Short mmCIF file of C-alpha atoms in Angstrom, two decimals:
data_model
loop_
_atom_site.label_atom_id
_atom_site.label_comp_id
_atom_site.label_asym_id
_atom_site.label_seq_id
_atom_site.Cartn_x
_atom_site.Cartn_y
_atom_site.Cartn_z
CA MET A 1 39.52 34.28 -53.60
CA LEU A 2 41.72 34.90 -50.58
CA THR A 3 44.76 37.16 -50.57
CA GLU A 4 47.46 38.05 -48.09
CA VAL A 5 46.83 40.88 -45.65
CA ASP A 6 48.35 44.20 -46.64
CA GLU A 7 49.02 45.82 -43.24
CA SER A 8 50.08 49.22 -44.58
CA SER A 9 46.98 50.34 -46.45
CA SER A 10 44.20 47.82 -45.82
CA LYS A 11 41.45 50.37 -45.33
CA GLU A 12 42.37 52.40 -48.43
CA LYS A 13 42.74 49.25 -50.49
CA MET A 14 39.34 47.92 -49.42
CA GLU A 15 37.62 51.24 -50.09
CA ALA A 16 39.21 51.53 -53.54
CA GLU A 17 38.26 48.00 -54.54
CA LEU A 18 34.68 48.40 -53.30
CA LEU A 19 34.34 51.73 -55.12
CA ASP A 20 35.81 50.27 -58.29
CA SER A 21 33.42 47.31 -58.17
CA THR A 22 30.44 49.62 -57.61
CA GLU A 23 31.36 51.83 -60.58
CA THR A 24 32.00 48.83 -62.81
CA GLU A 25 28.71 47.27 -61.79
CA SER A 26 26.77 50.38 -62.69
CA LYS A 27 28.27 50.28 -66.18
CA ASP A 28 28.43 46.59 -66.97
CA GLU A 29 25.99 45.11 -64.42
CA LEU A 30 28.60 42.80 -62.95
CA GLU A 31 27.47 39.59 -61.30
CA SER A 32 27.10 39.82 -57.52
CA SER A 33 29.70 37.05 -57.16
CA VAL A 34 32.42 39.53 -58.16
CA LYS A 35 31.56 41.80 -55.25
CA GLU A 36 31.49 38.80 -52.94
CA ASP A 37 35.01 38.03 -54.14
CA ILE A 38 36.16 41.40 -52.79
CA ARG A 39 34.39 40.89 -49.47
CA GLU A 40 36.12 37.56 -48.92
CA LYS A 41 39.56 39.18 -49.05
CA MET A 42 41.42 39.72 -45.80
CA TYR A 43 41.83 43.34 -44.69
CA SER A 44 43.43 44.37 -41.41
CA LEU A 45 41.41 47.41 -40.31
CA ASP A 46 42.01 47.45 -36.55
CA ASP A 47 44.46 50.36 -36.69
CA SER A 48 42.71 52.40 -39.38
CA VAL A 49 39.08 52.30 -38.24
CA HIS A 50 38.18 55.12 -35.86
CA SER A 51 34.52 55.78 -36.60
CA TRP A 52 31.44 53.83 -37.73
CA CYS A 53 31.59 55.46 -41.15
CA ASP A 54 35.11 54.09 -41.72
CA TYR A 55 33.66 50.67 -42.49
CA LEU A 56 30.22 51.62 -43.77
CA ARG A 57 29.43 49.59 -46.87
CA VAL A 58 25.88 50.62 -47.71
CA HIS A 59 24.69 53.83 -49.32
CA LEU A 60 22.59 55.86 -46.90
CA HIS A 61 19.41 57.58 -47.99
CA PRO A 62 19.87 61.40 -47.87
CA LYS A 63 16.88 61.70 -45.53
CA SER A 64 18.33 59.20 -43.06
CA LEU A 65 21.05 61.57 -41.82
CA SER A 66 20.84 64.64 -39.60
CA VAL A 67 23.85 66.55 -38.32
CA VAL A 68 23.81 67.99 -34.81
CA LYS A 69 25.53 71.33 -35.31
CA GLY A 70 27.71 73.04 -32.73
CA TYR A 71 28.80 69.87 -30.92
CA TYR A 72 31.85 67.73 -31.61
CA GLN A 73 33.35 64.47 -30.35
CA THR A 74 36.35 66.12 -28.72
CA ASP A 75 35.32 69.77 -28.21
CA ASN A 76 32.06 71.21 -26.87
CA VAL A 77 30.80 67.69 -26.28
CA LEU A 78 27.08 66.93 -25.99
CA ASN A 79 27.61 65.20 -22.65
CA LEU A 80 24.53 66.03 -20.51
CA HIS A 81 21.01 64.67 -20.89
CA ASN A 82 19.31 68.04 -20.73
CA LEU A 83 21.63 69.55 -23.32
CA GLY A 84 20.33 66.96 -25.76
CA SER A 85 16.66 67.42 -24.94
CA ASP A 86 17.03 71.21 -25.02
CA LEU A 87 18.77 71.02 -28.39
CA TYR A 88 15.86 69.04 -29.81
CA ASN A 89 13.10 71.19 -28.36
CA ARG A 90 14.75 74.58 -28.89
CA GLN A 91 12.92 76.35 -31.71
CA SER A 92 16.02 78.11 -33.00
CA SER A 93 17.83 74.82 -33.74
CA LYS A 94 15.11 73.54 -36.11
CA LEU A 95 16.34 70.01 -35.37
CA LYS A 96 12.92 68.85 -34.19
CA GLU A 97 11.24 70.04 -37.37
CA GLU A 98 13.92 68.42 -39.52
CA LEU A 99 13.68 65.04 -37.78
CA GLU A 100 9.87 65.06 -37.82
CA ASP A 101 9.88 65.67 -41.58
CA LYS A 102 12.30 62.82 -42.16
CA ILE A 103 10.38 60.40 -39.94
CA HIS A 104 7.15 61.28 -41.77
CA PHE A 105 8.85 60.64 -45.10
CA PHE A 106 9.79 57.08 -44.17
CA THR A 107 6.53 56.22 -42.38
CA GLU A 108 4.54 57.35 -45.41
CA GLU A 109 6.75 55.19 -47.64
CA ALA A 110 6.14 52.08 -45.49
CA ASP A 111 3.50 49.60 -46.69
CA ASN A 112 3.04 48.07 -43.25
CA LEU A 113 4.51 50.11 -40.42
CA GLN A 114 5.12 47.77 -37.47
CA GLY A 115 6.89 50.26 -35.27
CA PHE A 116 10.27 51.81 -34.52
CA HIS A 117 13.74 50.55 -33.64
CA MET A 118 15.92 53.11 -31.92
CA LEU A 119 19.64 52.90 -31.17
CA ALA A 120 20.41 55.40 -28.42
CA ASP A 121 23.50 56.34 -26.43
CA ILE A 122 21.76 56.88 -23.11
CA TYR A 123 24.92 57.75 -21.16
CA ASP A 124 25.42 61.22 -22.71
CA GLY A 125 23.43 64.09 -24.19
CA PHE A 126 22.19 61.97 -27.08
CA GLY A 127 20.07 60.14 -24.52
CA GLY A 128 18.16 63.37 -23.94
CA LEU A 129 17.80 63.94 -27.67
CA ALA A 130 16.70 60.33 -28.28
CA SER A 131 14.14 60.31 -25.48
CA SER A 132 12.66 63.56 -26.82
CA VAL A 133 12.33 62.00 -30.27
CA ALA A 134 10.81 58.89 -28.63
CA SER A 135 8.21 60.99 -26.86
CA ASP A 136 7.07 62.57 -30.13
CA ILE A 137 6.99 59.17 -31.85
CA SER A 138 4.87 57.77 -29.03
CA ASN A 139 2.41 60.66 -29.24
CA GLU A 140 1.93 60.29 -32.98
CA TYR A 141 2.23 56.49 -33.38
CA SER A 142 0.84 55.23 -30.09
CA LYS A 143 -0.29 51.85 -31.43
CA ARG A 144 3.06 50.91 -32.97
CA GLY A 145 5.76 48.80 -31.39
CA CYS A 146 8.69 50.81 -30.06
CA ILE A 147 11.98 49.39 -28.81
CA SER A 148 15.24 51.12 -27.96
CA PHE A 149 18.55 49.27 -27.96
CA CYS A 150 21.04 51.17 -25.81
CA PRO A 151 24.68 50.14 -26.40
CA PHE A 152 27.39 51.22 -23.96
CA TYR A 153 31.05 51.85 -24.69
CA SER A 154 33.44 49.13 -23.55
CA GLN A 155 36.25 51.50 -22.69
CA ARG A 156 35.96 55.24 -22.25
CA THR A 157 38.75 57.59 -23.34
CA SER A 158 38.19 59.40 -20.03
CA GLN A 159 37.88 57.09 -17.02
CA ASP A 160 37.63 59.55 -14.14
CA ASN A 161 34.95 59.49 -11.45
CA SER A 162 33.21 62.65 -12.69
CA GLN A 163 32.69 61.06 -16.11
CA SER A 164 31.18 57.88 -14.63
CA LEU A 165 28.95 60.09 -12.46
CA HIS A 166 27.61 61.93 -15.51
CA ASP A 167 27.11 58.58 -17.26
CA LEU A 168 25.03 57.38 -14.32
CA ILE A 169 22.81 60.47 -14.16
CA ASN A 170 22.33 60.56 -17.93
CA SER A 171 21.44 56.86 -17.98
CA VAL A 172 18.82 57.20 -15.24
CA LEU A 173 17.16 60.17 -16.93
CA SER A 174 17.24 58.50 -20.36
CA VAL A 175 15.86 55.14 -19.20
CA VAL A 176 13.01 56.83 -17.35
CA ARG A 177 12.14 59.14 -20.27
CA LEU A 178 12.22 56.28 -22.78
CA ILE A 179 9.91 54.04 -20.75
CA GLU A 180 7.60 57.00 -20.10
CA ALA A 181 7.41 57.31 -23.90
CA GLY A 182 6.35 53.66 -24.09
CA PHE A 183 9.62 52.28 -25.44
CA THR A 184 10.90 48.87 -24.39
CA VAL A 185 14.51 49.49 -23.32
CA VAL A 186 17.26 46.93 -23.99
CA PRO A 187 20.65 48.00 -22.54
CA LEU A 188 23.71 46.43 -24.21
CA SER A 189 27.16 46.23 -22.69
CA LEU A 190 30.23 44.04 -22.99
CA VAL A 191 31.48 45.20 -19.59
CA ASP A 192 29.82 44.17 -16.34
CA ASN A 193 29.36 47.70 -15.02
CA PRO A 194 29.68 50.59 -17.50
CA TRP A 195 29.03 53.11 -14.68
CA ASN A 196 32.22 52.13 -12.88
CA SER A 197 35.26 54.16 -13.88
CA VAL A 198 37.70 51.35 -13.00
CA HIS A 199 37.91 47.56 -12.75
CA HIS A 200 35.94 46.72 -15.88
CA LYS A 201 35.27 43.04 -16.36
CA HIS A 202 34.62 42.23 -20.02
CA THR A 203 32.21 39.59 -21.25
CA GLN A 204 34.03 36.55 -22.59
CA LEU A 205 32.24 34.98 -25.55
CA PRO A 206 33.48 31.46 -26.39
CA GLY A 207 34.88 31.40 -29.91
CA LEU A 208 35.58 35.16 -30.00
CA VAL A 209 38.88 36.94 -29.36
CA TYR A 210 37.66 40.52 -29.74
CA LYS A 211 39.63 43.52 -28.48
CA SER A 212 37.46 45.17 -25.86
CA HIS A 213 39.13 48.57 -26.27
CA LEU A 214 38.18 48.81 -29.96
CA PRO A 215 34.64 50.04 -30.72
CA TYR A 216 35.21 48.51 -34.16
CA HIS A 217 35.19 45.08 -32.50
CA THR A 218 32.55 45.57 -29.81
CA SER A 219 30.11 47.23 -32.20
CA ALA A 220 30.46 44.20 -34.50
CA VAL A 221 29.33 41.92 -31.66
CA PHE A 222 26.32 44.16 -31.01
CA ALA A 223 25.53 44.34 -34.73
CA ALA A 224 25.52 40.54 -35.08
CA ALA A 225 23.28 40.25 -32.03
CA LEU A 226 20.79 42.88 -33.22
CA ASP A 227 20.74 41.62 -36.80
CA THR A 228 19.88 38.14 -35.51
CA ALA A 229 17.41 39.05 -32.75
CA THR A 230 15.34 41.37 -34.96
CA LEU A 231 14.86 38.73 -37.67
CA SER A 232 11.84 37.60 -35.66
CA HIS A 233 9.84 40.54 -37.03
CA ARG A 234 11.87 41.86 -39.98
CA LEU A 235 11.34 38.94 -42.34
CA LEU A 236 8.23 38.59 -44.50
CA GLU A 237 7.57 35.09 -43.18
CA SER A 238 7.66 36.27 -39.58
CA SER A 239 4.56 35.66 -37.50
CA LEU A 240 5.64 38.01 -34.69
CA PRO A 241 5.08 41.69 -35.59
CA LEU A 242 7.12 44.22 -33.64
CA TYR A 243 4.09 45.57 -31.78
CA HIS A 244 3.23 42.06 -30.56
CA LEU A 245 6.81 41.53 -29.45
CA THR A 246 7.05 44.80 -27.50
CA ASP A 247 3.60 44.34 -25.94
CA THR A 248 4.61 40.88 -24.73
CA LEU A 249 8.05 41.91 -23.47
CA SER A 250 6.69 44.88 -21.55
CA SER A 251 3.67 43.14 -20.02
CA ALA A 252 2.82 44.31 -16.50
CA GLY A 253 4.90 47.44 -17.09
CA ARG A 254 8.26 45.66 -17.14
CA MET A 255 9.81 47.95 -19.72
CA VAL A 256 13.47 46.90 -19.45
CA SER A 257 14.43 43.72 -21.30
CA ASN A 258 17.53 41.61 -21.89
CA LEU A 259 19.33 40.41 -25.00
CA SER A 260 21.49 37.27 -24.83
CA LEU A 261 23.78 35.97 -27.55
CA THR A 262 25.57 32.81 -28.64
CA LEU A 263 28.13 33.77 -31.32
CA PRO A 264 29.31 31.67 -32.98
CA LEU A 265 26.93 28.79 -32.45
CA PRO A 266 29.02 25.79 -31.31
CA LEU A 267 28.70 23.80 -34.53
CA GLU A 268 30.58 20.52 -34.30
CA SER A 269 30.19 17.69 -36.80
CA HIS A 270 29.95 15.00 -34.13
CA LEU A 271 27.18 16.66 -32.09
CA SER A 272 23.62 15.37 -32.31
CA SER A 273 20.89 17.91 -33.08
CA GLN A 274 19.60 17.87 -29.51
CA SER A 275 23.09 18.18 -28.02
CA LEU A 276 23.81 21.14 -30.29
CA LEU A 277 20.67 22.98 -29.17
CA HIS A 278 21.29 22.27 -25.49
CA LYS A 279 24.85 23.53 -25.88
CA ALA A 280 23.68 26.62 -27.75
CA LEU A 281 21.15 27.52 -25.06
CA ASN A 282 23.70 26.88 -22.34
CA SER A 283 26.15 29.17 -24.17
CA LEU A 284 23.78 32.17 -24.27
CA LEU A 285 25.50 35.13 -22.63
CA SER A 286 23.65 38.21 -21.51
CA LEU A 287 24.67 41.49 -23.11
CA SER A 288 22.96 43.51 -20.38
CA PRO A 289 24.95 45.40 -17.73
CA LEU A 290 25.18 43.89 -14.25
CA HIS A 291 23.70 40.59 -15.32
CA ASP A 292 24.92 37.72 -13.19
CA GLY A 293 25.92 34.89 -15.46
CA ASN A 294 25.15 33.33 -18.77
CA ILE A 295 21.91 31.42 -18.60
CA LEU A 296 18.62 33.21 -18.06
CA ARG A 297 16.75 32.36 -14.89
CA SER A 298 13.05 31.86 -15.54
CA PRO A 299 12.40 34.59 -18.11
CA SER A 300 8.84 35.87 -18.07
CA VAL A 301 8.74 35.80 -21.86
CA GLN A 302 11.29 35.40 -24.62
CA SER A 303 11.83 35.44 -28.36
CA VAL A 304 14.50 32.97 -29.49
CA VAL A 305 16.08 33.17 -32.95
CA LEU A 306 18.37 30.51 -34.38
CA ARG A 307 20.15 31.22 -37.65
CA GLY A 308 22.65 29.45 -39.85
CA ALA A 309 22.15 25.83 -38.75
CA GLU A 310 22.33 23.53 -41.76
CA ALA A 311 19.43 21.28 -40.73
CA SER A 312 15.89 22.32 -39.78
CA TYR A 313 15.73 22.55 -36.00
CA GLU A 314 12.67 24.73 -35.36
CA SER A 315 10.35 22.03 -33.97
CA LEU A 316 13.15 20.44 -31.96
CA LEU A 317 14.23 23.85 -30.65
CA GLN A 318 10.66 24.52 -29.52
CA GLU A 319 10.73 21.21 -27.65
CA VAL A 320 14.11 21.90 -26.02
CA VAL A 321 13.18 25.46 -24.99
CA SER A 322 9.90 24.18 -23.52
CA THR A 323 11.91 21.68 -21.48
CA TRP A 324 14.26 24.36 -20.19
CA TYR A 325 11.52 26.91 -19.51
CA PRO A 326 8.21 25.04 -19.11
CA SER A 327 6.30 28.04 -17.74
CA THR A 328 7.74 30.67 -20.10
CA PRO A 329 5.82 31.78 -23.22
CA SER A 330 8.46 31.51 -25.97
CA SER A 331 8.44 32.54 -29.60
CA ILE A 332 10.80 30.41 -31.70
CA MET A 333 12.13 31.27 -35.14
CA GLU A 334 14.70 29.52 -37.28
CA VAL A 335 16.41 31.19 -40.25
CA ARG A 336 18.58 29.05 -42.51
CA LYS A 337 20.71 31.96 -43.72
CA PRO A 338 23.85 32.37 -41.54
CA CYS A 339 25.35 35.59 -40.24
CA LYS A 340 27.75 36.94 -42.86
CA VAL A 341 31.03 38.10 -41.32
CA THR A 342 33.16 38.90 -44.37
CA SER A 343 34.99 42.24 -44.72
CA PRO A 344 34.61 44.77 -43.27
CA PHE A 345 33.47 42.66 -40.26
CA PRO A 346 36.54 42.46 -37.97
CA HIS A 347 38.58 39.30 -37.55
CA ILE A 348 37.45 38.39 -34.04
CA PHE A 349 36.94 34.64 -34.32
CA ASP A 350 39.10 32.06 -32.61
CA SER A 351 41.57 30.28 -34.91
CA ASN A 352 39.74 27.00 -34.29
CA ILE A 353 36.62 28.34 -36.02
CA ASP A 354 36.79 27.40 -39.69
CA GLU A 355 35.66 29.49 -42.68
CA PHE A 356 32.03 28.45 -42.31
CA GLY A 357 31.68 28.70 -38.55
CA TYR A 358 32.42 25.10 -37.53
CA ARG A 359 34.68 24.36 -34.61
CA SER A 360 37.72 22.42 -35.79
CA ASN A 361 40.66 20.69 -34.14
CA LYS A 362 42.88 22.15 -36.84
CA PRO A 363 43.68 25.90 -36.65
CA ARG A 364 42.44 28.00 -39.53
CA GLU A 365 45.09 29.35 -41.89
CA LYS A 366 46.17 32.85 -40.87
CA ARG A 367 45.39 34.27 -44.29
CA LYS A 368 41.86 32.90 -44.23
CA GLY A 369 39.02 34.70 -42.53
CA VAL A 370 35.65 33.39 -41.37
CA GLN A 371 32.94 34.00 -43.97
CA SER A 372 29.79 33.04 -42.09
CA VAL A 373 28.71 31.74 -38.69
CA ALA A 374 25.59 30.40 -37.05
CA ALA A 375 24.17 32.35 -34.11
CA MET A 376 21.40 32.30 -31.53
CA THR A 377 19.78 35.13 -29.57
CA SER A 378 17.18 35.38 -26.85
CA LEU A 379 15.33 38.66 -26.36
CA SER A 380 13.58 38.34 -23.03
CA THR A 381 12.10 39.95 -19.97
CA THR A 382 13.70 38.54 -16.84
CA ASN A 383 13.84 39.35 -13.15
CA GLN A 384 17.60 39.69 -13.46
CA SER A 385 17.04 43.23 -14.78
CA VAL A 386 16.47 44.18 -11.14
CA HIS A 387 20.25 44.00 -10.58
CA MET A 388 20.92 46.83 -13.02
CA LEU A 389 17.92 48.94 -12.04
CA SER A 390 18.64 48.58 -8.31
CA HIS A 391 22.26 49.57 -8.86
CA LEU A 392 21.20 52.72 -10.70
CA LEU A 393 18.69 53.60 -7.99
CA GLU A 394 20.98 52.93 -5.03
CA ARG A 395 23.85 54.96 -6.44
CA SER A 396 21.54 57.78 -7.53
CA ARG A 397 19.95 58.02 -4.07
CA LYS A 398 23.38 58.88 -2.64
CA LEU A 399 23.89 61.90 -4.89
CA ASN A 400 23.37 65.46 -3.65
CA ARG A 401 23.16 68.87 -5.30
CA ARG A 402 26.95 69.07 -5.48
CA HIS A 403 26.99 65.99 -7.71
CA LEU A 404 24.08 67.27 -9.79
CA HIS A 405 25.14 70.88 -10.23
CA LYS A 406 26.19 70.67 -13.90
CA HIS A 407 22.92 68.95 -14.78
CA LEU A 408 20.95 71.56 -12.82
CA GLU A 409 22.82 74.30 -14.66
CA ALA A 410 21.92 72.59 -17.96
CA GLY A 411 18.22 72.86 -17.16
CA MET A 412 17.34 69.82 -15.06
CA GLU A 413 14.96 70.55 -12.18
CA GLN A 414 15.56 69.00 -8.77
CA ASP A 415 11.94 67.79 -8.74
CA ASP A 416 12.46 66.12 -12.13
CA TRP A 417 15.39 64.21 -10.71
CA SER A 418 13.40 63.11 -7.65
CA ASP A 419 10.48 62.05 -9.86
CA SER A 420 12.84 60.04 -12.06
CA LEU A 421 14.14 58.10 -9.07
CA ASN A 422 10.59 57.43 -7.90
CA THR A 423 9.71 56.14 -11.38
CA LEU A 424 12.77 53.91 -11.31
CA GLU A 425 11.73 52.53 -7.93
CA GLU A 426 8.21 51.84 -9.23
CA LEU A 427 9.69 50.05 -12.24
CA ILE A 428 11.74 47.76 -9.98
CA GLY A 429 8.59 46.89 -8.06
CA LYS A 430 6.94 45.59 -11.23
CA TYR A 431 9.43 42.74 -11.44
CA ASP A 432 9.04 39.66 -9.30
CA ASN A 433 12.57 40.05 -7.98
CA GLY A 434 12.71 37.03 -5.73
CA ASP A 435 15.15 35.21 -8.01
CA ALA A 436 17.29 38.30 -8.44
CA MET A 437 17.52 38.99 -4.73
CA GLU A 438 18.28 35.36 -4.00
CA THR A 439 21.14 35.45 -6.49
CA SER A 440 22.42 38.72 -5.03
CA ASP A 441 22.41 37.23 -1.51
CA SER A 442 24.29 34.16 -2.67
CA GLU A 443 27.01 36.33 -4.15
#
């Protein structure tokens, strides 16, 4: 059932209808199709969504939340790496004890613990907190797979040079601490250079018309990418456990990886199966900062996930990927279930994408949203990561004590900073960066 958009109170209307359906279901055990009916309605939430919890649809377990007290989004901001690590390790805060208890609760509940996914803002103080948590996880669960996805903002509220400088320093410290803890790090950004305070160039994804200044939109792109890429080890039928994936991605100490996305998959009724797969691979766009172009150049290893295609393409996809990357070990997985993009997923699809993700010559009706789309991801280790790492190192080498003074006041030692840059340089050396340097020269 599709209804007209109510611009004035879309968020309140959606929340009320979802709450009403939940209460009714608990009493009368309503069929799931009734709830789906609500999710297929059109709600315009762009102006009313300001935080991730504004469109949260699932009930969170009480032990899955911890509140960092004393810091706020607009006042007394947790904006320095060492403030975060100090907050975690300070005995008086009891945050470390609280998080350890909650992690133990969930690990003891797990039947088969593969490892840990972490989402970490590495550009502010939460990077220090996250890397401290990662270090404790690594010490206690050393044989488990650990991966950290690190999304960046697409547009900062403050765009001055001092803010971008803090972002740079925080990012260097966080990346180094995470890889020292044994975490594979996957930076995610829809701007080419999140450490540049001006001249942002946003990633253009064919078929999407997202608003780059809205976290509501950009986070939806990241969510679709992560939900798809992690199917390779989240499903029961998966043959690639997380610890195998992270061990393979980080072979030879290459701890920074890349995530590429095709969303939506270019489904067209007239395309042959092979043409569709070639087009999908050619449409993969990197979500990593400072990546130069769409198609991966000779990845060392990759995990490719295709979801939502109507026919079975797994064997053909294996053949096509082997043709494109004959020397690259590749894990291939196909999932028939598409990516659901009903409310509260934002309306970011081109008008020529129909309700079920197919490209059409006829524009979709304005009152109709897209319900599901096919998607493809590639999680890989590639020499192109050298671009980002070299940029961080080169800019950081130019900083002096005047640039670092706030971080030094927050508890960072000058020797720690120097050691971090040396670690970053060693990390760059573990990549065969011939392809990356050749690309850089050609630019």
